[in-house]
């Protein structure tokens, strides 16, 4: 179909300065010339030659699915694809290639690694100036009188400095191509600023920074009796593609992202499509960190204003987008078909194929890519009237779309734009006649467009469910409830409510999702079915964000979506669906239709969280907004200036690492390290440096004040603290001699908070970022203290308890005094427990545990909250309690006392994804 479509039109678009080179046909080992890459493979397979040891395979680093922590509860087994990832010889990674960039410079850098700069200090100054100042400011700096009596830098002007930077070894070069539509003119020339996609792929694939975070082989992971779907290489598509590749081939799956973005209003409303690229070989937990630099910008696709009627602007923009993508990824398509020999991050040569496997895009962008109209789903055969349906429609396959386009092109000239557009709309097509993916092997929009969580879930939540809750609960009541939530470190507190936030971002939507169910539960005008529907929709969103799925978890996610559709009539009955014209009696929401494709996407591509637009949204800032601030801010040359800035930033980042390693005599190959635990915030560059140059890390612990027990009881308003502590000592010392430490004579040190760092419940090898648990005593700001809740599991007891931490302390030994292990091994906590009054199944609408505070009465009739002493190590997780506000919230409740004056609470299932998984996997 692709080759037939090529012949539909050969006119309409002229390209200038477009270059493409021949593909490699040399044996990577002996250098013999062959007619094609496939002939090279036959040569390597020939037993009469010794170019390749057929038995040689390379399975390191170990994929993350096979690296499990000690707390993994189920047996994990796996199986690699039997004919993938062979090694064909030795090459060089990108840092090693830098040494061959210029032989004269290589000799000079053997003496001075920072050449052409005098030394490392001058290089740091140069980097600072280039990143922080404009060209004019740099020249002013170099002319300061300060330099009259001090040595000047060896570079005398900004031009010379930029020249030196530009002469350093760099990555794939940018180029500019001018395009013209025959018979369709524009106010300014159409300039595509781009670099070859395949060269960018090679650069990423050979980057030693990622050596410890790479995968090369499809592999099936089984936990217990269930298959896992996590990384792309564990999903079905990886095996399907690999099965169609030559023996020994290595897949380099391409992931793209783009989003139409306005650069600035100050430059005449300049808009463009920045296009970003990464490869699925890099582990998702690394490539989804924007600071890891695992994504590369490959193009700035222009969005010009054509001198035509407004009705045809969108169609011409779409055709231009697809033509530009054709140019950018032309060599990637060839490599996906016949292969390309590439060096990996360790310098081994592999026979690589480059299929397009995923494209992160919001709904309008997805429709642009799939070449369908706004009234059609880009993934299924559903149309506008089907968008609120509970039914999963058949896939809208790429072959189906190409067949429609091909038949239409035979009937109508594609460049008879008015007629072609009218006929295309009747077929629910956009009017693009040559989709860029038409000749990219294995590329099918119904597969490579995964469920995109940021827009499809979080933006949808803000646009719809949040508005439904405002309508039913009332804005004032909803705001009052959000204002009264207890403040926890690391979570957003809406001190002004949620109804009047201007330009709410998806980050705010996520923060509101966390608490929406418990917040609206029980409110006047809400029904159990309304809350139940919101809860199931929120559960679906949380389940979709899991980094690792099994068939059971996918079925649970599908069930949540099914239950939402079953209960969604309650939303209409409550009058929650309203538009500018009044009540709406349907759910014809395009994003809702996309939910049905999530299950298929997970089985095809792995966890959807790795394809979220969080990173690409961040890249729009770092590659468009921030660079703009360093340009002359003129639309006519903005893009070229941004390209220079991005080129220099990438060059300086690479040169920084090169000079650091070279100056310490460290090899330019990042040795594979088998690590038990990986912190989710690890920067792969810093991890490499920390391993080979460990001497730069220091830790400091500040002193803590000591308090007598009497003072502590007064400051923390815990009158029975001493008695409870002595009870703990007596219970702990039953089998050991009684300690000489006493509450009457000795003291303790206290802390107002502690950090809790745990293994992920999804991936036991991953250590999560630390949680902060507060235990502040009463103060002017918090008259009753500011104390968080935790889950507790006591030693020798399998039961889990919910408690509020009132004090963090540790006994202090007097000179010559020895403390027993139960006083010195770990800090201790004074906690107050809650009693569970209802389980999630007993509270079907909110689906959460309900708890209430425990009170005791002493012999004098005084009512008090009993406390207990436990080791800090008994804490298993920080949790969030939200008051049960009832039909109307008591306005006496506020953020400073919500954890103290209320008696009944919801244990918030949605406080974060780890807690959600804990509650739904039987770990509590």
Coordinates of C-alpha atoms in Angstrom, one line a residue, residues 169-172 174 195 203 295-297 623 645-655:
X169 CA 33.2 17.6 19.2
X170 CA 29.4 17.6 19.0
X171 CA 26.4 15.4 18.3
X172 CA 24.4 15.1 15.1
X174 CA 21.4 20.5 12.5
X195 CA 18.7 16.8 12.0
X203 CA 24.1 9.0 19.1
X295 CA 15.4 12.6 24.8
X296 CA 16.7 14.6 21.9
X297 CA 15.1 17.3 19.9
X623 CA 13.9 23.6 24.2
X645 CA 21.8 27.3 21.7
X646 CA 20.7 23.6 21.9
X647 CA 23.8 22.6 19.9
X648 CA 26.1 24.4 22.3
X649 CA 24.3 23.1 25.4
X650 CA 24.6 19.5 24.1
X651 CA 28.2 20.0 23.1
X652 CA 29.1 21.5 26.5
X653 CA 27.4 18.7 28.4
X654 CA 29.3 16.1 26.4
X655 CA 32.6 17.9 26.7

